[in-house]
CSV table of C-alpha atoms in Angstrom, one decimal:
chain,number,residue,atom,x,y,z
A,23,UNK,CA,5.2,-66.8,4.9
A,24,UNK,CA,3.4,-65.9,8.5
A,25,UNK,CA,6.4,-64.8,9.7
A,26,UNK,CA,7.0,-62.4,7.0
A,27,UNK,CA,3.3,-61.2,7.1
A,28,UNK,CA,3.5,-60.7,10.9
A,29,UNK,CA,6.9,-58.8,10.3
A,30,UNK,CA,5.5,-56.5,7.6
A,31,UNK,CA,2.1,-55.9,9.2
A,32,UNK,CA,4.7,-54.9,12.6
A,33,UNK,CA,6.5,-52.7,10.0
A,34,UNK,CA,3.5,-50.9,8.7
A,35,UNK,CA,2.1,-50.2,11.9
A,36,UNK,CA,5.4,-49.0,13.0
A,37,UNK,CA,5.6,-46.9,10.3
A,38,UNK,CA,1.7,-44.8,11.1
A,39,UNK,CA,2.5,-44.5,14.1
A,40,UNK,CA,5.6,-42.5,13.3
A,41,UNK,CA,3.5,-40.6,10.9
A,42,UNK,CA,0.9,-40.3,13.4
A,43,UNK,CA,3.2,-39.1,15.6
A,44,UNK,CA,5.2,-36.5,13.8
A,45,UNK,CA,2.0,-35.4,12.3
A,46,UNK,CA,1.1,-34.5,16.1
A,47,UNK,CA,4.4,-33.1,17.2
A,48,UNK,CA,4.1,-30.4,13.9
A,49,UNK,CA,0.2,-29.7,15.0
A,50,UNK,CA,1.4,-28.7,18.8
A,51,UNK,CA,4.9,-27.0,17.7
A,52,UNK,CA,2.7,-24.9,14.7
A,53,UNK,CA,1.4,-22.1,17.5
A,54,UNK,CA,5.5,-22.0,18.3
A,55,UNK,CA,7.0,-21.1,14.9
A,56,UNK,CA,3.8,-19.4,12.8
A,57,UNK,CA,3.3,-17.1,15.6
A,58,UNK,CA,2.1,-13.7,13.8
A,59,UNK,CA,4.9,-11.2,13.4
A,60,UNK,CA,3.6,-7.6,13.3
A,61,UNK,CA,4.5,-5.4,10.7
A,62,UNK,CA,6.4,-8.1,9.2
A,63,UNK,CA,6.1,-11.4,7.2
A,64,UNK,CA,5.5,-14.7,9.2
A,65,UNK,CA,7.6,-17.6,8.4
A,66,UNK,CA,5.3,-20.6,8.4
A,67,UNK,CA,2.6,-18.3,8.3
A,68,UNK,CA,-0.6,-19.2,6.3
A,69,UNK,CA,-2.7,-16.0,7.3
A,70,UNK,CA,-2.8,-12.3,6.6
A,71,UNK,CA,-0.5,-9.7,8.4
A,72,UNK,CA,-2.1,-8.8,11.5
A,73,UNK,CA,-3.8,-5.6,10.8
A,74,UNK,CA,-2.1,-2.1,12.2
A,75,UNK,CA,-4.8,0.3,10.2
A,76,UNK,CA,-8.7,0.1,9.9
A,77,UNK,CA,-8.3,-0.5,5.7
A,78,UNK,CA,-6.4,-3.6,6.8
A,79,UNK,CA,-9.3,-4.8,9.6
A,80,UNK,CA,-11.9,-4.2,6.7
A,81,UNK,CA,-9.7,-5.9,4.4
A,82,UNK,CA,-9.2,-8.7,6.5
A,83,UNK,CA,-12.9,-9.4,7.3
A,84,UNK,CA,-13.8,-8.6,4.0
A,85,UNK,CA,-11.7,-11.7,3.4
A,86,UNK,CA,-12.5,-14.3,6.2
A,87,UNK,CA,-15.8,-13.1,6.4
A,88,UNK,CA,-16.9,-13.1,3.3
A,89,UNK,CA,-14.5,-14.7,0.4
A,90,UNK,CA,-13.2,-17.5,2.2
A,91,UNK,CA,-16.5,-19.0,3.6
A,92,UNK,CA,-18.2,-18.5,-0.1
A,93,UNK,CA,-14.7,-19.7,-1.8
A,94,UNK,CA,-15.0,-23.5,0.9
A,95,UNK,CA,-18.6,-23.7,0.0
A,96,UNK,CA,-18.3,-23.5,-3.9
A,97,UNK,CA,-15.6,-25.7,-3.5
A,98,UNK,CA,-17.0,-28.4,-1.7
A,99,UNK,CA,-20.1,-28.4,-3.7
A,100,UNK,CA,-18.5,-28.6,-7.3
A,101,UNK,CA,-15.9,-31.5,-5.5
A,102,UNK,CA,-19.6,-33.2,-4.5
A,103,UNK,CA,-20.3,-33.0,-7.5
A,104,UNK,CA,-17.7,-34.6,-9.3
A,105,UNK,CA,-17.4,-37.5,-7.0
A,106,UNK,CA,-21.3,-37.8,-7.8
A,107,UNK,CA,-20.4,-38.2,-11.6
A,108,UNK,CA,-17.5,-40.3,-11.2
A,109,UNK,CA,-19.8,-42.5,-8.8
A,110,UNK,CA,-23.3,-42.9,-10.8
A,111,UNK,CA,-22.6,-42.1,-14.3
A,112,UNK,CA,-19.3,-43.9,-14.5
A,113,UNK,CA,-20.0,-47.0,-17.5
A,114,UNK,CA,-19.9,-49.6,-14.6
A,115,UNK,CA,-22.7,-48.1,-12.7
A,116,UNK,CA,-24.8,-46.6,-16.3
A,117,UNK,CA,-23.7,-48.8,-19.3
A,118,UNK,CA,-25.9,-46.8,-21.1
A,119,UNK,CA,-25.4,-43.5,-21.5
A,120,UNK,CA,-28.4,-40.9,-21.6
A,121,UNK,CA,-29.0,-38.7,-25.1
A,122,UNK,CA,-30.3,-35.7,-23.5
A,123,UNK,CA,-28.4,-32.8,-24.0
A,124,UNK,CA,-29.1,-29.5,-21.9
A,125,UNK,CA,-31.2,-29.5,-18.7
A,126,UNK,CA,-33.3,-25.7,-18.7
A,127,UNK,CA,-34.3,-25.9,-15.0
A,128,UNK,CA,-30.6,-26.6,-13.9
A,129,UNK,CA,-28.8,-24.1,-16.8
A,130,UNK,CA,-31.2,-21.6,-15.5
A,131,UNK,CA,-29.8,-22.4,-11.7
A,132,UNK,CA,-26.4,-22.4,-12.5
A,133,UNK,CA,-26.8,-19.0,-14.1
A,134,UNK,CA,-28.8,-17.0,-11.6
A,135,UNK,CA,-27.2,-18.2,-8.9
A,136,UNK,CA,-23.5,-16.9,-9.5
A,137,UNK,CA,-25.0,-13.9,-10.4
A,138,UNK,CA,-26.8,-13.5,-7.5
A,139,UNK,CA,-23.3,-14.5,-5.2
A,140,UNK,CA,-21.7,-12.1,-7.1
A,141,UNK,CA,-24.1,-9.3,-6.0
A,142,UNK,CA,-23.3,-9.6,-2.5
A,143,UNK,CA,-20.1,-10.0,-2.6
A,144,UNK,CA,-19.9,-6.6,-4.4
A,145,UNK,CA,-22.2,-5.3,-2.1
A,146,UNK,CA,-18.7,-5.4,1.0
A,147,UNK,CA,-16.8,-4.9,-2.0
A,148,UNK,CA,-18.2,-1.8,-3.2
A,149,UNK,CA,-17.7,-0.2,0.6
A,150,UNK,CA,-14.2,-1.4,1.3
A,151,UNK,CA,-13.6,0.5,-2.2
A,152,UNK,CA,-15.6,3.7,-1.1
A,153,UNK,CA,-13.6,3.5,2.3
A,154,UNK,CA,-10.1,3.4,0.5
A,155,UNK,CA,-11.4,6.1,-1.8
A,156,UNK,CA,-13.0,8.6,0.5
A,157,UNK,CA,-9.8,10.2,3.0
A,158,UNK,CA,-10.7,11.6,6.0
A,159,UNK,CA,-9.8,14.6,7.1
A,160,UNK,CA,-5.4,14.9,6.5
A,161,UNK,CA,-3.2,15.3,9.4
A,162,UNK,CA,-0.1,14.7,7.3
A,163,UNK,CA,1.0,14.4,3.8
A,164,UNK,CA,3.5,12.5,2.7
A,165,UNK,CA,5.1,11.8,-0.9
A,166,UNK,CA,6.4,9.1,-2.1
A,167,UNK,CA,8.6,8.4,-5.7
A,168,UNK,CA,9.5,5.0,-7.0
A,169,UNK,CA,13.2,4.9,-8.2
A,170,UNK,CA,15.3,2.6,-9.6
A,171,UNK,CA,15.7,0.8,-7.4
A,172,UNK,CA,14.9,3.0,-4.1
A,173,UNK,CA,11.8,5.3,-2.9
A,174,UNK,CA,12.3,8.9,-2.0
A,175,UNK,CA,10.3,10.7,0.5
A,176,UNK,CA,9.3,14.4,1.4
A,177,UNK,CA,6.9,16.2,3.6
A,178,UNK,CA,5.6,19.0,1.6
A,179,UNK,CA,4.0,20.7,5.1
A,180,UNK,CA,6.4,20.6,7.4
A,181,UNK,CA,9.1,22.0,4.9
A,182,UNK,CA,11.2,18.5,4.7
A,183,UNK,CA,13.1,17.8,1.7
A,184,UNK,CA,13.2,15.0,-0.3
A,185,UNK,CA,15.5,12.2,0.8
A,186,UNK,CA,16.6,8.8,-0.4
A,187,UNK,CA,15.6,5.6,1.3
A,188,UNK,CA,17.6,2.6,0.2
A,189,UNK,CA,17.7,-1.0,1.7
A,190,UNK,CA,19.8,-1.6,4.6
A,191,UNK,CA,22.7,-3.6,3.1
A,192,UNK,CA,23.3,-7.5,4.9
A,193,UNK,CA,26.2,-6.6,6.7
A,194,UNK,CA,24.2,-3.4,8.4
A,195,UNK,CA,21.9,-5.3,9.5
A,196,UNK,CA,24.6,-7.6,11.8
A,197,UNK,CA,26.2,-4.6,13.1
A,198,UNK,CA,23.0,-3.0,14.4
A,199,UNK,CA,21.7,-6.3,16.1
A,200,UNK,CA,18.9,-6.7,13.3
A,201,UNK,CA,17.4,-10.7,12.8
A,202,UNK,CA,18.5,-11.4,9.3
A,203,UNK,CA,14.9,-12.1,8.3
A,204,UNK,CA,14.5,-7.9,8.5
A,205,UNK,CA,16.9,-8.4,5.1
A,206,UNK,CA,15.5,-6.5,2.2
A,207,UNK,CA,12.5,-5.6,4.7
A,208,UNK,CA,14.5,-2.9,6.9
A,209,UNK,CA,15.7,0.5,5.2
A,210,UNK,CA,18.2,3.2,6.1
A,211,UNK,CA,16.0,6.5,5.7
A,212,UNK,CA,12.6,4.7,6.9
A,213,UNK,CA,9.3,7.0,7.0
A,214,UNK,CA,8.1,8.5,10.2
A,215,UNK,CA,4.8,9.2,11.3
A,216,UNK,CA,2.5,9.9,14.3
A,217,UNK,CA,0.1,7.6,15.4
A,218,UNK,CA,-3.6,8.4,15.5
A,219,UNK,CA,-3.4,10.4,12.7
A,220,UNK,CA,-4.7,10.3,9.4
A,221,UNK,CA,-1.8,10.4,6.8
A,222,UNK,CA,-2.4,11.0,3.3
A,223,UNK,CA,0.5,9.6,0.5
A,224,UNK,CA,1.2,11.0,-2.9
A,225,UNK,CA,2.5,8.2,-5.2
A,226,UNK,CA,4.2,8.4,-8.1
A,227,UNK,CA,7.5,7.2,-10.2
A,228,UNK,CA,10.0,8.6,-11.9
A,229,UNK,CA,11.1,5.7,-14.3
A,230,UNK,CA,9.3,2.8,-14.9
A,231,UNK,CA,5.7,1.3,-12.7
A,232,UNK,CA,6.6,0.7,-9.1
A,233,UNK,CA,4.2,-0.1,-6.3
A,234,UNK,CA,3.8,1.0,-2.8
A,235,UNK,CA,2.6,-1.4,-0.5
A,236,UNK,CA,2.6,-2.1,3.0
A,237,UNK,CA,0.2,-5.5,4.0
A,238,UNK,CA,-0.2,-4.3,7.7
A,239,UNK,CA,-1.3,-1.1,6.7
A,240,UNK,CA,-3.6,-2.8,3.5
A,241,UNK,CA,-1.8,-0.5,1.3
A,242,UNK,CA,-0.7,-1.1,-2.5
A,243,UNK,CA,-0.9,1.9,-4.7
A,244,UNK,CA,0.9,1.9,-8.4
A,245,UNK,CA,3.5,4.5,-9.0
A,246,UNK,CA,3.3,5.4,-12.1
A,247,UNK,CA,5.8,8.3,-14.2
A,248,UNK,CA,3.5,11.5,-15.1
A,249,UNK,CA,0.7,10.3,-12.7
A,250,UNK,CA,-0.1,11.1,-8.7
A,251,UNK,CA,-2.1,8.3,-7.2
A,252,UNK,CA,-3.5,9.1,-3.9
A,253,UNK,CA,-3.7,6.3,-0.8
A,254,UNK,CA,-4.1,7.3,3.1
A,255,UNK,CA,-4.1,5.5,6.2
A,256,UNK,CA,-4.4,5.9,9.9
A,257,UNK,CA,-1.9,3.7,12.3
A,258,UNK,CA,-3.5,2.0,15.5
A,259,UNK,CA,-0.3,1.5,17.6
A,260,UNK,CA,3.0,2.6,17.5
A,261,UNK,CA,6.3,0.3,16.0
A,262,UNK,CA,8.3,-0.9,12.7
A,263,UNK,CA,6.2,-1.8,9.9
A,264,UNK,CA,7.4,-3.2,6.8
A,265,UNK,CA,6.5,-3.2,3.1
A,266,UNK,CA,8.4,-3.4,-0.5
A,267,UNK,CA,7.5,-2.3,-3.9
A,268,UNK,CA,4.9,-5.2,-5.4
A,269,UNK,CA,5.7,-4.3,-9.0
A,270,UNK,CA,8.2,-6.1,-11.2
A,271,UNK,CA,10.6,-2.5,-12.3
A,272,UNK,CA,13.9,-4.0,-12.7
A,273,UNK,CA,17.0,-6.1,-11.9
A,274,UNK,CA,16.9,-4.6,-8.3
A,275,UNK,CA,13.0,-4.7,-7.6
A,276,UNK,CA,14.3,-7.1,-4.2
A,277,UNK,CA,15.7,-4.1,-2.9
A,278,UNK,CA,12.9,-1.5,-2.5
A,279,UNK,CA,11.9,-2.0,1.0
A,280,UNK,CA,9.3,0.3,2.9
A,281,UNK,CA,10.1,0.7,6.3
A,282,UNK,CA,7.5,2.9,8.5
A,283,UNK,CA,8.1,3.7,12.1
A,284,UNK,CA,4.8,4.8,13.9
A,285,UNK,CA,5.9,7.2,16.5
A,286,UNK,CA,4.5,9.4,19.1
A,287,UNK,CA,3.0,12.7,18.5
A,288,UNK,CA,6.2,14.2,20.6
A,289,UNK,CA,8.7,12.1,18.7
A,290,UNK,CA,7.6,13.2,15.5
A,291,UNK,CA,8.0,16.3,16.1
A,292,UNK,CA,11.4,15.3,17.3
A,293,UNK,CA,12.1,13.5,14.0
A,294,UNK,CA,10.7,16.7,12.3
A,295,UNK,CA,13.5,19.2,13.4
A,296,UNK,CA,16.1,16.5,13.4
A,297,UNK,CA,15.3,16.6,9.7
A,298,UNK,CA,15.3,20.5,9.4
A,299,UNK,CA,11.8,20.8,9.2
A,300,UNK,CA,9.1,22.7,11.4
A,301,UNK,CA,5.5,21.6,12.8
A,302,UNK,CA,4.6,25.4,11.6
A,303,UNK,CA,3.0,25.5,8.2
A,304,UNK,CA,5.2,27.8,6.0
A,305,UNK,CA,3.9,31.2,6.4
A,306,UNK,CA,2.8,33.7,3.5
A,307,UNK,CA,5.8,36.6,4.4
A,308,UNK,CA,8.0,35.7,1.7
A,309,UNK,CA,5.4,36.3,-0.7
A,310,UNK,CA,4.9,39.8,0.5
A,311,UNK,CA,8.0,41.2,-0.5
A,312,UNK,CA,8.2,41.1,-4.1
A,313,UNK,CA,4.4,43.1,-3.4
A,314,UNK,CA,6.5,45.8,-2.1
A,315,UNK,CA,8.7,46.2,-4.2
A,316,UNK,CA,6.3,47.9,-6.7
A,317,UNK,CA,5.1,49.7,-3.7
A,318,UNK,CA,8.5,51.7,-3.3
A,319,UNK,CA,8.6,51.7,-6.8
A,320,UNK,CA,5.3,53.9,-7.5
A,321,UNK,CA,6.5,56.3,-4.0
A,322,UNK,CA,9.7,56.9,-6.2
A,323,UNK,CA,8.0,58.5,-9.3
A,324,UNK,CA,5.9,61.1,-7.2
A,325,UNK,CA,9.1,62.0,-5.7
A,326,UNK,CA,10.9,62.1,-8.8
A,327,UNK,CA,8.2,64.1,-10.3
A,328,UNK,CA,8.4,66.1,-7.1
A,329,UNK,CA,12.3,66.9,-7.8
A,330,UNK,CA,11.6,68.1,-11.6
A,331,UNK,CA,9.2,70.5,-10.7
A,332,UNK,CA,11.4,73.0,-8.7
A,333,UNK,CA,13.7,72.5,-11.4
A,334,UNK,CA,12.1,73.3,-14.5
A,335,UNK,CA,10.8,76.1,-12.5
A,336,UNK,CA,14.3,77.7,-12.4
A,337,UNK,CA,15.1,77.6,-16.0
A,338,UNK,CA,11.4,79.2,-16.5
A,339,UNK,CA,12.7,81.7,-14.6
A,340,UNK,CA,15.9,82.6,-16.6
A,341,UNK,CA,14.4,82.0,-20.0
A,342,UNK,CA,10.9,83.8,-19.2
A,343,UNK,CA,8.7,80.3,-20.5
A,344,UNK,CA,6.3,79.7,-18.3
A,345,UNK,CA,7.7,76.4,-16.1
A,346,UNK,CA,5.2,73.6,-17.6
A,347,UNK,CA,6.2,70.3,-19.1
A,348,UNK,CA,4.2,70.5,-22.3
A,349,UNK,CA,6.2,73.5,-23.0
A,350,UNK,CA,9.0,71.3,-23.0
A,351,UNK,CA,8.1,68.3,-25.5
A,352,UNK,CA,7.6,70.8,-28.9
A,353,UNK,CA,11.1,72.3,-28.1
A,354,UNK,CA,12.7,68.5,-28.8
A,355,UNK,CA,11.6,68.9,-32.7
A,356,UNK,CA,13.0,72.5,-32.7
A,357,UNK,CA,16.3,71.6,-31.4
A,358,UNK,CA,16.6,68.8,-34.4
């Protein structure tokens, strides 16, 4: 019996220390593989996207700064708590059990309190709304329909049509030299805008509720049929961000991807005439010519009247009536 104690005992502690020792190996490989991706989900990855807008750097502190510390704290305490209970009212430890049943002082605690966490966490709350709510000044407006199951774009300013963006099938991906975790993430007509600048989006959908949402950005607006819901956001840096629709529309909801490139001022101007727009706002000439066409239209009747006159001046002349034209209206009854 020693010898199977002292075998089992070498076992278990073989056994920790393998635990122990993977345990360490996942702890120093973790930085390796749940390195933050930007613009993209992060396999492993137990974090936010890394933020590309300032919406997403309020969002973000709004979260770590606030939520999660409040969040640990209530935690902890109600876990206290319960291990409390369990400990000194369990029947071991109190055989008899008290007959009181409300406490005022602690019902009174455990109401004012929440309220009063609650107040300051609306107080971020309230301005990380205001901020999403109030747009600065627009550089660039872009709109953006939900479809089943695609998004179509168009840039009302610089005179850009509306064009389909649909996910970049498997095989695409391969051929361009594309990781296959851009799958259902990478599009073939992605969005292009400047950096710097402040770009305003029009959402809305043309069939059922869709959602545009890009995490790096901190954007997720409803699309709703009938309805134009207004989001914005500024970029920080130039690249490929990534975002899908984040509302359950359909058989294909998988395969709505967002793709955004953030591009330099020169290259989206590129972009811009590659796409048979113009950087100059549409001007208001066509407008003017219908205005002239009434314009020739009013110079015609002076001239026409113009022409009559020598006219019915001859026949006054033959007949011996005096060349007026309310001389010539009676004689229409006479002739009937």
């Amino acid at each position: 019996m020693g010898l199977g104690l002292g075998e089992n005992t070498a076992r278990l502690r073989r056994t920790v220390g393998g635990l122990m020792a993977s345990a360490a190996f996942a702890l120093a490989s973790a930085p390796a593989w749940a390195q933050d991706r930007l613009g993209q989900p992060t396999p492993g990855g137990i974090d936010l996207q890394p933020a590309a807008s300032v919406l997403k750097r309020d969002a973000i502190f709004f979260h770590n700064a606030i939520l999660l510390p409040i969040i640990t704290v209530i935690c902890l305490f109600v876990l206290a708590l319960i291990i409390w209970i369990v400990i000194r009212y369990n029947k071991k430890a109190n055989p008899v059990p008290a007959r009181w049943s409300h406490n005022t002082a602690i019902e009174i605690v455990w109401t004012v309190v929440p309220v009063l966490i609650l107040v300051g966490i609306s107080l971020f709350s309230f301005r990380l709304l205001f901020a999403y709510h109030d747009t600065p000044p627009v550089d660039l407006t872009i709109k953006a329909t939900g479809n089943q199951w695609n998004w179509a774009y168009e840039y009302p300013d610089q005179g850009i049509p509306e064009y389909i963006s649909n996910v970049l099938p498997e095989a695409e991906l391969a051929k361009r030299g594309m990781p296959h975790d851009l799958y259902r993430l990478a599009a073939d007509e992605p969005l292009v805008v400047p950096v710097g600048k402040v770009v305003k989006v029009l959402v809305t959908g043309a069939d059922v509720i869709h959602a545009f949402a890009l995490p790096a950005f901190g954007l997720k607006t409803d699309a709703v049929p009938g309805r134009v819901n207004e989001t914005w956001f500024r970029a920080e840096r130039e690249g490929v961000f990534y975002g899908q629709c984040s509302e359950l529309c359909g058989d294909d909801h998988a395969f709505m991807p967002i793709e955004i490139h953030v591009v330099s001022q020169a290259e989206f101007e590129k972009w811009v005439v590659s796409k048979g727009g113009s950087m100059t706002p549409k001007s208001a000439a066509p407008a003017a010519a219908p205005v002239a066409a009434p314009a020739a239209a009013d110079a015609a009747v002076p001239a026409a009247e113009a022409g009559a006159a020598p006219a019915a001046a001859s026949v006054g002349a033959t007949t011996g009536v005096p060349a007026t034209a309310p001389a010539a209206a009676p004689a229409a009854p006479a002739a009937q």
